[in-house]
Amino acid sequence: MSRFWTDKIASLDPYVPGEQPQDKKYIKLNTNESPYSPSPKALQAMAAEVNESLRLYPDPNCVSLKKSLAQQYQLETNQVFVGNGSDEVLALAFMGYFAAGKPLAFADITYSFYKVYAGLYGIEPKLIPLNDTFDIVARDYQDLDVSGVVVTNPNAPTGKALPLADIEVILQANPDVVVLVDEAYVDFGAQSAVGLVNQYPNLLVVQTMSKSRALAGIRVGYAFGHADLIEGLERLKNSFNSYPIDRIALAGATAAVEDTAYLQEICEKTIATREFTVKALNRLGYELLPSATNFVFATHPSKSAEQIYLSLKEQGILVRYFGNKPRIGEYLRITIGTDKEMQALISALQTL
Ligand code: PMP
């Protein structure tokens, strides 16, 4: 607290990322990073970019990256926006499209940053409860008087995916506001709404390089939507920071988007490891929600989530525990690492 803080600063309730402790080397299964290296082609492209050209500003419009993304997802370049991680894309979208005086609809259990952005921009959240099986129910998103809708597909931290038909129900029920579909984990097994962009002018699909493309460290996220929606985001971005993507990130992200074979290879590995992990955890008595992501959401009928979390931490394994959150306090979110890391997790859980 400082006497220089405005009421605005004092009122904020900032996002708390998963812990990144520096005291020892942990097996990190708490922040949904990829256990695999980024594409070797991306690493090469970034290394090549470390040269005298760094004295120059990067391309403020990120044209090379937008072109690659547009080509990959069969859209026009002006239907693509890129930002410094999808968090920045979300921050701009909330500021631009949802701060319109009405509440913003999103699930009661979902990515906790949405509430933080809502607080930052003075948006009132209209929380739509997941049902008893932790599913988003599309018909609950009808007849809302809201400034917009955010749907996370697959949802986090539950890991559950929503069929595309349900996304369409939500889009059709809310034609006069932006429906943002956050697809941070979509490559691990859900249906993307990208193919609906030309059909629904109110659809904004947000994705990231941080998960399936193993590039959390360079901070690149992107959005697909109608050219007018994208232009709105560009206007905001250029009123805030014209160069959010640095030269190295731009080179790495572009090469990563073009290396589709590598994306497929590491996603398949993660999915195979997830399936083996699910079976092993089931055998140990854990109950898991079906996951379409690079993490599982697990609870044990008789063991406390807090005890499991603490004991794993003591054994050098970090998972995400949501102790203070309603409905999910007895659940742990466990990122899918390598086979070896998941074996270590299972061995550690066997000792409990
Ligand atoms: N959306 C969801 C649902 C997430 O879980 C995350 C990762 N914490 C993000 C967006 C943001 O990812 P990034 O900023 O790394 O692109």
mmCIF file with all atom_site columns, C-alpha atoms in Angstrom, residues 5 40 46 92 119 184-185 280 282 284 337:
data_model
loop_
_atom_site.group_PDB
_atom_site.id
_atom_site.type_symbol
_atom_site.label_atom_id
_atom_site.label_alt_id
_atom_site.label_comp_id
_atom_site.label_asym_id
_atom_site.label_entity_id
_atom_site.label_seq_id
_atom_site.pdbx_PDB_ins_code
_atom_site.Cartn_x
_atom_site.Cartn_y
_atom_site.Cartn_z
_atom_site.occupancy
_atom_site.B_iso_or_equiv
_atom_site.pdbx_formal_charge
_atom_site.auth_seq_id
_atom_site.auth_comp_id
_atom_site.auth_asym_id
_atom_site.auth_atom_id
_atom_site.pdbx_PDB_model_num
ATOM 1  C CA . TRP A 1 5   ? -1.937  4.404   -5.082  1.00 0.00 ? 5   TRP A CA 1
ATOM 2  C CA . PRO A 1 40  ? 13.561  -27.377 -33.445 1.00 0.00 ? 40  PRO A CA 1
ATOM 3  C CA . MET A 1 46  ? 14.894  -17.625 -32.865 1.00 0.00 ? 46  MET A CA 1
ATOM 4  C CA . LEU A 1 92  ? -7.760  -6.291  -24.881 1.00 0.00 ? 92  LEU A CA 1
ATOM 5  C CA . GLY A 1 119 ? -12.378 -6.283  -11.896 1.00 0.00 ? 119 GLY A CA 1
ATOM 6  C CA . ALA A 1 184 ? -6.002  -22.447 -25.015 1.00 0.00 ? 184 ALA A CA 1
ATOM 7  C CA . TYR A 1 185 ? -6.101  -26.279 -24.829 1.00 0.00 ? 185 TYR A CA 1
ATOM 8  C CA . ALA A 1 280 ? -2.976  -45.431 -13.457 1.00 0.00 ? 280 ALA A CA 1
ATOM 9  C CA . ASN A 1 282 ? -8.037  -44.715 -11.620 1.00 0.00 ? 282 ASN A CA 1
ATOM 10 C CA . LEU A 1 284 ? -5.142  -45.833 -7.315  1.00 0.00 ? 284 LEU A CA 1
ATOM 11 C CA . GLY A 1 337 ? 4.359   -34.242 -18.291 1.00 0.00 ? 337 GLY A CA 1
#
